[in-house]
Amino acid sequence: MSKQTKIDLTFEQAMTRLEAIVAQLDGGSLSLDDSLALFSEGAELVHICNRSLEEAKLRMDELFPEAVRVD
Amino acid sequence: MLTITVSQLNRYVKAVLEEDPRLRDVYIKGEIAGLVRHRTSGHCYFKLADEGGSVKVVMFSRHAGLLEFEPTEGMAVLARASVGVYERDGAYQLYVTEMMPDGAGALAVALAQRKERLTAQGVFDPTKKKPLPAFPHKIGVVTSKSGAALQDIRTVVERRWPLCTLVLCSAQVQGKDAPASLKKALKALDSVDCDVILLARGGGSAEELWSFNDEELVLAVHRCQTPVISAVGHETDYTLCDYAADARAPTPSAAAELAVPDRQEQLRRIRGLEENLRQMANNQLATRRQILERMASHPALKSPGAMVDRCKEKVDIYHKALYNSKRLLIRRLENRLTAGAGLLDSLSPLRVLDRGYCLALRKDAPVTRAKILKVGDKLELRFSDGSAMAAVTKAAGEENP
């Protein structure tokens, strides 16, 4: 997974992937290289999740019913 | 004396009554009597009566269809009507356009009836409730732009889950136009990609909250494709929208809490996962390290000299075994040779000569039959200790030559 796509992950997607990684590591039977690669991907996801929670700013939009076609 | 026809009279009276502005828009209290709803047209015919008298009433279907309650026989009502004359019968009657139950609890009656009707339509079916999204990205908010409800929602969402976007579609939250306005805003938000919609209004009197009992609005909530959380008034206030929504919250703030996850809780969850991640990675490393240590402590790696010695020992053992087996083989061959030599020796003609026999040779070939000899043949007689020459003087086949 490239860095660019990582940044595009939603919080929920990142969390889902993170949980999958932990489960995979827990299952064992991985090569050491794969384990370490998963670990560093997981660490990156932790960073992404933390950052998105810490840096998020609530956005407010306004929708005017007149602007939307309603039957 | 002026003579006029019945029709002329009725038309005149009708004109007089209809000209009177006081009779064009009147509110009349009375009890419903002799109610008939025309099966096909939907028009309602009945009388409004009190102790002193009664008056005929027509309510056309376009008005009767808008009634928020089911009129029943004997019900006290307040009707808005114009006064007119039905020329064919020469009878004056009321043309009712609006009507509501009159007296104490009238609204409650109307509400109860409406609720019963909507329940029958499955509008409040608890099994039809849509689940709320765990992590909403876009939250629609239908409320007054200036109300406290909006601020409350905003504050809670900002604190708990600022990862989302609030999309406000403002609406009137009280008054005659509120239901239509709320319905329009709800539909507008349903048509954009909101994950959940909050239908909210701060506290108010029952009358102020009455818009949220509007049948059309309740149906709109029910038909909304997006999950709806209803939060109208305070904890003790219940409106039909609350029952039709996928979730009901006691206040707008509570609705916001229901709509979004809690940031602190999610941060804790991440910390837990991070801890697991480290633990798992450490376990993986520890397992490998154990394997490595086990291998490193193997004698082959720990003291290679001992291994070489052991190998040498083995080589020695094999060497000895080989050597022994070689000797054994040689001895066996020697034994066979000795036995063979003995046998050979016993069979040697020289050994026979030793016992006193002699060997006759003719031209170096042994003579083994008497009849091959002729007289005069020279024979060599070999003895054990030497040879002598002899001649045949008489042959076996020549008795008398």
Coordinates of C-alpha atoms in Angstrom, one line a residue:
Chain A
M1 CA 0.0 0.0 0.0
S2 CA 1.5 3.3 -1.0
K3 CA 1.7 6.4 1.2
Q4 CA -0.7 8.3 -1.0
T5 CA -3.5 5.8 -0.7
K6 CA -2.9 5.6 3.1
I7 CA -3.6 9.3 3.5
D8 CA -6.9 8.8 1.7
L9 CA -8.1 6.2 4.1
T10 CA -11.0 7.1 6.3
F11 CA -10.6 6.7 10.0
E12 CA -12.9 3.7 9.9
Q13 CA -10.9 2.0 7.1
A14 CA -7.7 2.7 8.8
M15 CA -9.0 1.2 12.1
T16 CA -10.4 -1.9 10.2
R17 CA -7.0 -2.5 8.6
L18 CA -5.2 -2.0 11.9
E19 CA -7.4 -4.6 13.6
A20 CA -6.8 -7.0 10.7
I21 CA -3.0 -6.5 11.1
V22 CA -3.1 -7.2 14.8
A23 CA -5.1 -10.3 14.2
Q24 CA -2.7 -11.4 11.5
L25 CA 0.3 -10.9 13.7
D26 CA -1.5 -12.7 16.5
G27 CA -2.0 -15.7 14.2
G28 CA 1.7 -16.2 13.9
S29 CA 3.0 -18.4 11.0
L30 CA 4.4 -15.3 9.3
S31 CA 7.9 -14.8 8.1
L32 CA 9.9 -12.4 10.2
D33 CA 10.1 -10.0 7.2
D34 CA 6.3 -10.1 6.8
S35 CA 5.8 -9.6 10.5
L36 CA 8.0 -6.6 10.6
A37 CA 6.4 -5.2 7.4
L38 CA 3.0 -5.6 9.0
F39 CA 4.2 -4.0 12.2
S40 CA 5.5 -0.9 10.4
E41 CA 2.3 -0.7 8.4
G42 CA 0.3 -1.0 11.7
A43 CA 2.5 1.7 13.4
E44 CA 1.8 4.0 10.4
L45 CA -1.9 3.4 10.7
V46 CA -1.8 4.1 14.4
H47 CA -0.2 7.4 13.5
I48 CA -2.8 8.2 10.9
C49 CA -5.7 7.4 13.2
N50 CA -4.2 9.4 16.0
R51 CA -3.5 12.3 13.8
S52 CA -6.9 12.4 12.2
L53 CA -8.5 12.4 15.6
E54 CA -6.2 15.1 17.0
E55 CA -6.1 17.4 14.0
A56 CA -9.7 17.1 12.9
K57 CA -11.7 20.3 12.6
L58 CA -15.5 20.2 12.4
R59 CA -16.8 21.4 9.1
M60 CA -20.1 23.2 8.8
D61 CA -22.0 23.4 5.5
E62 CA -25.4 24.7 4.8
L63 CA -27.9 23.3 2.4
F64 CA -30.8 25.3 1.1
P65 CA -33.8 23.1 0.3
E66 CA -34.5 25.3 -2.7
A67 CA -31.2 24.3 -4.1
V68 CA -32.1 20.6 -4.1
R69 CA -34.7 19.1 -6.3
V70 CA -37.4 17.7 -4.1
D71 CA -40.4 16.1 -5.6
Chain B
M1 CA -98.0 42.8 -4.5
L2 CA -94.8 41.4 -5.9
T3 CA -95.0 37.8 -6.8
I4 CA -91.8 35.8 -7.1
T5 CA -90.9 32.1 -7.7
V6 CA -89.5 29.8 -5.1
S7 CA -86.2 29.6 -7.1
Q8 CA -86.1 33.4 -7.2
L9 CA -86.6 33.5 -3.4
N10 CA -83.9 31.0 -2.7
R11 CA -81.5 32.8 -5.0
Y12 CA -82.2 36.1 -3.2
V13 CA -81.8 34.7 0.3
K14 CA -78.6 33.0 -0.8
A15 CA -77.3 36.3 -2.2
V16 CA -78.3 38.2 1.0
L17 CA -76.5 35.6 3.2
E18 CA -73.4 35.4 1.1
E19 CA -73.1 39.2 0.9
D20 CA -72.9 39.5 4.7
P21 CA -69.1 39.6 5.5
R22 CA -69.8 38.3 9.0
L23 CA -71.1 35.0 7.6
R24 CA -68.3 34.4 5.2
D25 CA -65.8 33.3 7.8
V26 CA -67.2 32.1 11.1
Y27 CA -66.0 29.8 13.8
I28 CA -68.8 27.6 15.2
K29 CA -68.8 25.3 18.2
G30 CA -71.0 22.3 18.3
E31 CA -71.4 18.6 18.5
I32 CA -71.3 16.4 15.4
A33 CA -74.7 14.6 14.7
G34 CA -75.9 12.4 11.8
L35 CA -72.4 12.1 10.3
V36 CA -72.3 10.6 6.8
R37 CA -69.2 10.3 4.7
H38 CA -70.0 9.8 1.0
R39 CA -68.3 6.6 0.0
T40 CA -67.1 7.7 -3.5
S41 CA -66.8 11.5 -3.3
G42 CA -65.4 11.6 0.2
H43 CA -67.6 14.6 1.1
C44 CA -68.9 14.7 4.7
Y45 CA -72.4 15.6 5.6
F46 CA -73.5 16.1 9.2
K47 CA -75.2 18.6 11.6
L48 CA -73.6 20.7 14.2
A49 CA -75.9 20.8 17.2
D50 CA -76.2 22.2 20.7
E51 CA -79.0 22.1 23.3
G52 CA -80.9 24.8 21.4
G53 CA -80.7 23.7 17.8
S54 CA -78.8 22.4 14.9
V55 CA -77.5 23.4 11.5
K56 CA -76.7 21.3 8.4
V57 CA -73.0 21.1 7.5
V58 CA -71.2 20.1 4.3
M59 CA -67.5 19.4 4.3
F60 CA -66.1 18.8 0.9
S61 CA -63.5 16.0 0.5
R62 CA -60.7 18.4 -0.3
H63 CA -61.2 19.8 3.2
A64 CA -62.3 16.6 4.9
G65 CA -59.2 14.9 3.7
L66 CA -57.0 17.3 5.5
L67 CA -58.6 16.6 8.9
E68 CA -56.0 15.7 11.5
F69 CA -58.5 13.5 13.4
E70 CA -61.3 11.2 12.7
P71 CA -64.7 13.0 13.3
T72 CA -67.1 10.8 15.3
E73 CA -70.7 11.0 16.3
G74 CA -71.3 13.4 19.3
M75 CA -67.8 14.8 19.2
A76 CA -67.5 18.4 20.3
V77 CA -65.7 20.4 17.5
L78 CA -64.8 23.8 16.6
A79 CA -65.4 24.4 12.9
R80 CA -64.4 27.2 10.5
A81 CA -67.1 27.8 7.9
S82 CA -68.9 30.1 5.5
V83 CA -72.7 30.2 5.5
G84 CA -74.6 29.4 2.3
V85 CA -77.9 28.3 0.9
Y86 CA -78.7 25.1 -0.9
E87 CA -81.1 26.4 -3.4
R88 CA -82.8 23.1 -4.2
D89 CA -84.0 22.5 -0.7
G90 CA -84.2 26.2 0.3
A91 CA -82.0 25.3 3.3
Y92 CA -79.2 27.3 4.6
Q93 CA -76.1 25.3 5.6
L94 CA -72.5 25.6 6.7
Y95 CA -69.6 25.0 4.3
V96 CA -66.9 23.8 6.7
T97 CA -63.2 24.2 5.6
E98 CA -61.4 23.4 8.8
M99 CA -62.4 21.6 11.9
M100 CA -60.7 20.5 15.1
P101 CA -61.8 18.7 18.3
D102 CA -63.0 21.2 20.8
G103 CA -62.5 21.3 24.6
A104 CA -60.0 19.8 27.0
G105 CA -57.8 17.0 25.6
A106 CA -59.0 17.6 22.1
L107 CA -55.5 17.7 20.7
A108 CA -54.7 14.6 22.7
V109 CA -57.6 12.8 21.1
A110 CA -56.6 13.9 17.7
L111 CA -53.0 12.8 18.4
A112 CA -54.0 9.4 19.7
Q113 CA -56.2 8.8 16.7
R114 CA -53.4 9.8 14.3
K115 CA -50.9 7.7 16.1
E116 CA -53.3 4.7 15.9
R117 CA -53.7 5.2 12.2
L118 CA -50.0 5.6 11.5
T119 CA -49.2 2.5 13.7
A120 CA -51.6 0.5 11.5
Q121 CA -49.6 1.7 8.5
G122 CA -46.4 0.3 10.0
V123 CA -44.9 3.8 10.4
F124 CA -43.6 3.1 13.9
D125 CA -42.6 -0.6 13.3
P126 CA -39.6 -1.1 15.6
T127 CA -38.3 -3.9 13.2
K128 CA -38.1 -1.4 10.4
K129 CA -35.6 0.9 12.1
K130 CA -32.4 1.5 10.2
P131 CA -29.2 1.1 12.1
L132 CA -27.2 4.2 12.8
P133 CA -23.7 4.5 11.2
A134 CA -20.8 3.9 13.5
F135 CA -18.6 6.5 11.9
P136 CA -20.7 9.1 10.1
H137 CA -18.8 11.4 7.7
K138 CA -21.7 13.7 6.9
I139 CA -24.4 14.6 9.4
G140 CA -27.5 16.3 8.2
V141 CA -29.2 18.7 10.7
V142 CA -32.8 19.9 10.3
T143 CA -33.5 22.6 12.8
S144 CA -33.9 26.3 13.1
K145 CA -30.8 28.3 12.1
S146 CA -31.1 30.5 15.1
G147 CA -32.1 28.0 17.7
A148 CA -30.1 26.7 20.6
A149 CA -30.5 23.1 19.3
L150 CA -28.1 23.8 16.4
Q151 CA -25.5 25.2 18.8
D152 CA -25.9 22.3 21.2
I153 CA -25.4 19.8 18.4
R154 CA -22.4 21.6 17.0
T155 CA -20.8 21.8 20.4
V156 CA -21.2 18.1 21.1
V157 CA -20.1 17.0 17.7
E158 CA -17.1 19.3 17.8
R159 CA -16.0 17.8 21.1
R160 CA -16.8 14.2 20.4
W161 CA -16.2 13.7 16.7
P162 CA -14.8 16.6 14.7
L163 CA -13.9 14.2 11.8
C164 CA -17.3 14.9 10.1
T165 CA -19.2 17.6 8.4
L166 CA -22.4 19.0 9.7
V167 CA -24.8 20.0 6.9
L168 CA -27.5 22.3 8.1
C169 CA -30.7 22.6 6.3
S170 CA -32.6 25.1 8.3
A171 CA -36.4 25.0 8.7
Q172 CA -39.1 26.7 10.6
V173 CA -39.7 24.6 13.8
Q174 CA -43.0 26.1 14.9
G175 CA -46.0 27.6 13.4
K176 CA -48.4 26.8 10.6
D177 CA -45.7 26.4 8.0
A178 CA -43.3 24.4 10.1
P179 CA -44.4 20.9 9.0
A180 CA -44.0 21.7 5.3
S181 CA -40.7 23.5 6.0
L182 CA -39.3 20.6 8.1
K183 CA -40.4 18.1 5.6
K184 CA -38.7 19.9 2.7
A185 CA -35.5 20.2 4.6
L186 CA -35.6 16.6 5.6
K187 CA -36.1 15.5 2.0
A188 CA -33.4 17.9 0.8
L189 CA -30.9 16.3 3.2
D190 CA -32.1 12.8 2.3
S191 CA -31.2 13.5 -1.3
V192 CA -27.6 14.4 -0.6
D193 CA -25.2 11.8 0.8
C194 CA -25.7 12.2 4.5
D195 CA -25.0 9.2 6.7
V196 CA -27.5 10.3 9.4
I197 CA -30.0 13.1 9.8
L198 CA -30.8 14.8 13.1
L199 CA -34.3 16.3 13.3
A200 CA -34.0 18.6 16.2
R201 CA -35.8 21.4 18.1
G202 CA -35.3 22.8 21.5
G203 CA -37.8 22.7 24.3
G204 CA -41.2 24.4 24.0
S205 CA -44.9 24.1 24.9
A206 CA -46.9 21.2 23.5
E207 CA -48.4 23.6 21.0
E208 CA -45.0 24.8 19.9
L209 CA -43.9 21.2 19.4
W210 CA -47.1 20.3 17.6
S211 CA -45.6 20.6 14.1
F212 CA -43.6 17.4 14.9
N213 CA -46.9 15.5 15.1
D214 CA -47.8 16.5 11.5
E215 CA -48.9 13.4 9.6
E216 CA -47.1 14.4 6.4
L217 CA -43.9 15.1 8.3
V218 CA -44.1 11.9 10.3
L219 CA -44.5 10.0 7.0
A220 CA -41.6 11.8 5.5
V221 CA -39.4 10.7 8.5
H222 CA -40.6 7.2 8.0
R223 CA -39.8 7.2 4.3
C224 CA -36.5 8.9 4.7
Q225 CA -33.7 6.6 3.2
T226 CA -31.1 8.1 5.6
P227 CA -31.3 7.0 9.2
V228 CA -33.1 9.8 11.2
I229 CA -32.5 10.7 14.9
S230 CA -35.3 12.7 16.3
A231 CA -34.7 15.0 19.2
V232 CA -37.6 17.4 19.9
G233 CA -38.1 19.3 23.0
H234 CA -37.0 18.0 26.4
E235 CA -36.7 14.5 27.8
T236 CA -40.4 14.3 28.7
D237 CA -41.7 15.5 25.3
Y238 CA -42.7 12.8 22.8
T239 CA -43.8 13.6 19.3
L240 CA -44.9 11.3 16.5
C241 CA -41.6 12.1 14.7
D242 CA -39.8 10.5 17.7
Y243 CA -41.7 7.3 17.2
A244 CA -41.2 7.3 13.4
A245 CA -37.5 8.1 13.5
D246 CA -34.9 5.3 13.6
A247 CA -33.7 6.6 17.0
R248 CA -35.1 9.0 19.5
A249 CA -33.0 11.2 21.7
P250 CA -34.3 13.2 24.7
T251 CA -32.6 16.4 23.6
P252 CA -30.6 17.8 20.6
S253 CA -27.4 17.3 22.5
A254 CA -28.2 13.7 23.3
A255 CA -29.0 13.2 19.6
A256 CA -25.6 14.5 18.7
E257 CA -24.0 12.1 21.2
L258 CA -26.0 9.3 19.7
A259 CA -24.9 10.2 16.2
V260 CA -21.2 10.2 16.6
P261 CA -18.6 8.1 18.3
D262 CA -16.5 9.5 21.1
R263 CA -13.0 10.7 20.2
Q264 CA -11.5 9.8 23.6
E265 CA -12.9 6.3 23.4
Q266 CA -11.5 5.8 19.9
L267 CA -8.1 7.2 21.1
R268 CA -8.2 4.5 23.8
R269 CA -9.1 1.9 21.3
I270 CA -6.1 3.0 19.1
R271 CA -3.8 2.8 22.1
G272 CA -5.0 -0.7 22.8
L273 CA -4.4 -1.8 19.3
E274 CA -1.0 -0.1 19.3
E275 CA -0.1 -2.0 22.5
N276 CA -1.3 -5.3 20.9
L277 CA 0.7 -4.5 17.8
R278 CA 3.9 -4.0 19.8
Q279 CA 3.2 -7.1 21.8
M280 CA 2.7 -9.2 18.7
A281 CA 5.8 -7.8 17.0
N282 CA 7.8 -8.4 20.2
N283 CA 6.5 -12.0 20.5
Q284 CA 7.5 -12.6 16.9
L285 CA 11.0 -11.4 17.7
A286 CA 11.2 -13.3 21.0
T287 CA 10.2 -16.5 19.3
R288 CA 12.9 -16.1 16.7
R289 CA 15.4 -15.2 19.3
Q290 CA 14.6 -18.4 21.2
I291 CA 15.1 -20.5 18.1
L292 CA 18.3 -18.7 17.4
E293 CA 19.6 -19.3 20.9
R294 CA 18.6 -22.9 20.8
M295 CA 20.6 -23.3 17.6
A296 CA 23.5 -21.3 18.8
S297 CA 23.8 -23.6 21.9
H298 CA 24.0 -26.7 19.7
P299 CA 27.4 -28.5 20.2
A300 CA 28.2 -28.2 16.6
L301 CA 28.3 -24.5 16.9
K302 CA 29.3 -24.2 20.5
S303 CA 32.4 -26.5 20.5
P304 CA 33.3 -27.6 16.9
G305 CA 36.5 -29.2 18.2
A306 CA 34.6 -31.8 20.1
M307 CA 32.6 -32.6 17.1
V308 CA 35.8 -33.1 15.1
D309 CA 37.1 -35.4 17.8
R310 CA 34.0 -37.4 17.8
C311 CA 34.2 -37.7 14.1
K312 CA 37.9 -38.8 14.4
E313 CA 36.8 -41.5 16.9
K314 CA 34.4 -42.7 14.4
V315 CA 36.9 -42.8 11.7
D316 CA 39.3 -44.8 14.0
I317 CA 36.6 -47.3 14.8
Y318 CA 35.8 -47.8 11.1
H319 CA 39.4 -47.9 10.3
K320 CA 40.0 -50.7 12.8
A321 CA 36.9 -52.6 11.7
L322 CA 38.2 -52.4 8.1
Y323 CA 41.6 -53.5 9.1
N324 CA 40.2 -56.5 11.1
S325 CA 38.0 -57.6 8.3
K326 CA 41.0 -57.4 5.9
R327 CA 43.0 -59.7 8.1
L328 CA 40.2 -62.1 8.5
L329 CA 39.8 -62.2 4.8
I330 CA 43.5 -63.0 4.3
R331 CA 43.5 -65.7 6.9
R332 CA 40.5 -67.3 5.3
L333 CA 42.3 -67.3 1.9
E334 CA 45.4 -68.7 3.5
N335 CA 43.4 -71.5 5.0
R336 CA 41.9 -72.3 1.7
L337 CA 45.3 -72.3 0.1
T338 CA 46.8 -74.6 2.7
A339 CA 43.8 -77.0 2.3
G340 CA 44.1 -76.9 -1.4
A341 CA 47.9 -77.5 -1.3
G342 CA 47.4 -80.5 1.0
L343 CA 44.9 -82.0 -1.4
L344 CA 47.1 -81.2 -4.3
D345 CA 50.0 -82.8 -2.5
S346 CA 48.0 -86.0 -1.7
L347 CA 47.0 -86.3 -5.3
S348 CA 50.5 -85.7 -6.7
P349 CA 51.9 -88.7 -8.7
L350 CA 55.2 -88.1 -7.1
R351 CA 53.6 -89.0 -3.7
V352 CA 52.5 -92.3 -5.4
L353 CA 56.0 -93.0 -6.5
D354 CA 57.1 -92.6 -2.9
R355 CA 55.0 -95.6 -2.1
G356 CA 57.0 -97.8 -4.5
Y357 CA 55.1 -97.3 -7.8
C358 CA 56.8 -96.2 -10.9
L359 CA 55.6 -94.2 -13.9
A360 CA 56.3 -95.3 -17.4
L361 CA 56.8 -92.6 -20.0
R362 CA 57.0 -93.1 -23.7
K363 CA 58.4 -90.1 -25.5
D364 CA 57.6 -88.1 -22.3
A365 CA 54.0 -89.2 -22.3
P366 CA 52.7 -91.4 -19.6
V367 CA 51.8 -94.9 -20.6
T368 CA 48.5 -95.9 -19.1
R369 CA 47.5 -98.9 -21.2
A370 CA 49.6 -102.0 -22.0
K371 CA 48.2 -102.5 -25.4
I372 CA 49.5 -99.3 -26.8
L373 CA 53.0 -100.5 -26.4
K374 CA 54.9 -102.2 -29.1
V375 CA 58.0 -104.3 -28.9
G376 CA 61.0 -102.2 -29.0
D377 CA 59.4 -99.1 -27.6
K378 CA 61.7 -97.2 -25.4
L379 CA 60.3 -96.3 -22.0
E380 CA 61.5 -94.1 -19.3
L381 CA 60.7 -95.5 -15.9
R382 CA 60.5 -92.8 -13.4
F383 CA 60.9 -93.7 -9.7
S384 CA 60.8 -91.5 -6.7
D385 CA 64.5 -91.1 -6.7
G386 CA 65.2 -91.0 -10.4
S387 CA 64.6 -92.5 -13.8
A388 CA 65.8 -95.6 -15.7
M389 CA 65.5 -96.4 -19.4
A390 CA 63.8 -99.7 -20.5
A391 CA 62.7 -101.3 -23.7
V392 CA 59.6 -103.4 -24.3
T393 CA 60.5 -106.9 -25.1
K394 CA 57.1 -108.3 -25.3
A395 CA 53.8 -106.4 -26.0
A396 CA 50.5 -107.3 -24.6
G397 CA 48.8 -107.6 -28.0
E398 CA 51.5 -109.9 -29.5
E399 CA 51.5 -113.2 -27.9
N400 CA 53.7 -114.8 -30.4
P401 CA 55.2 -112.5 -32.9

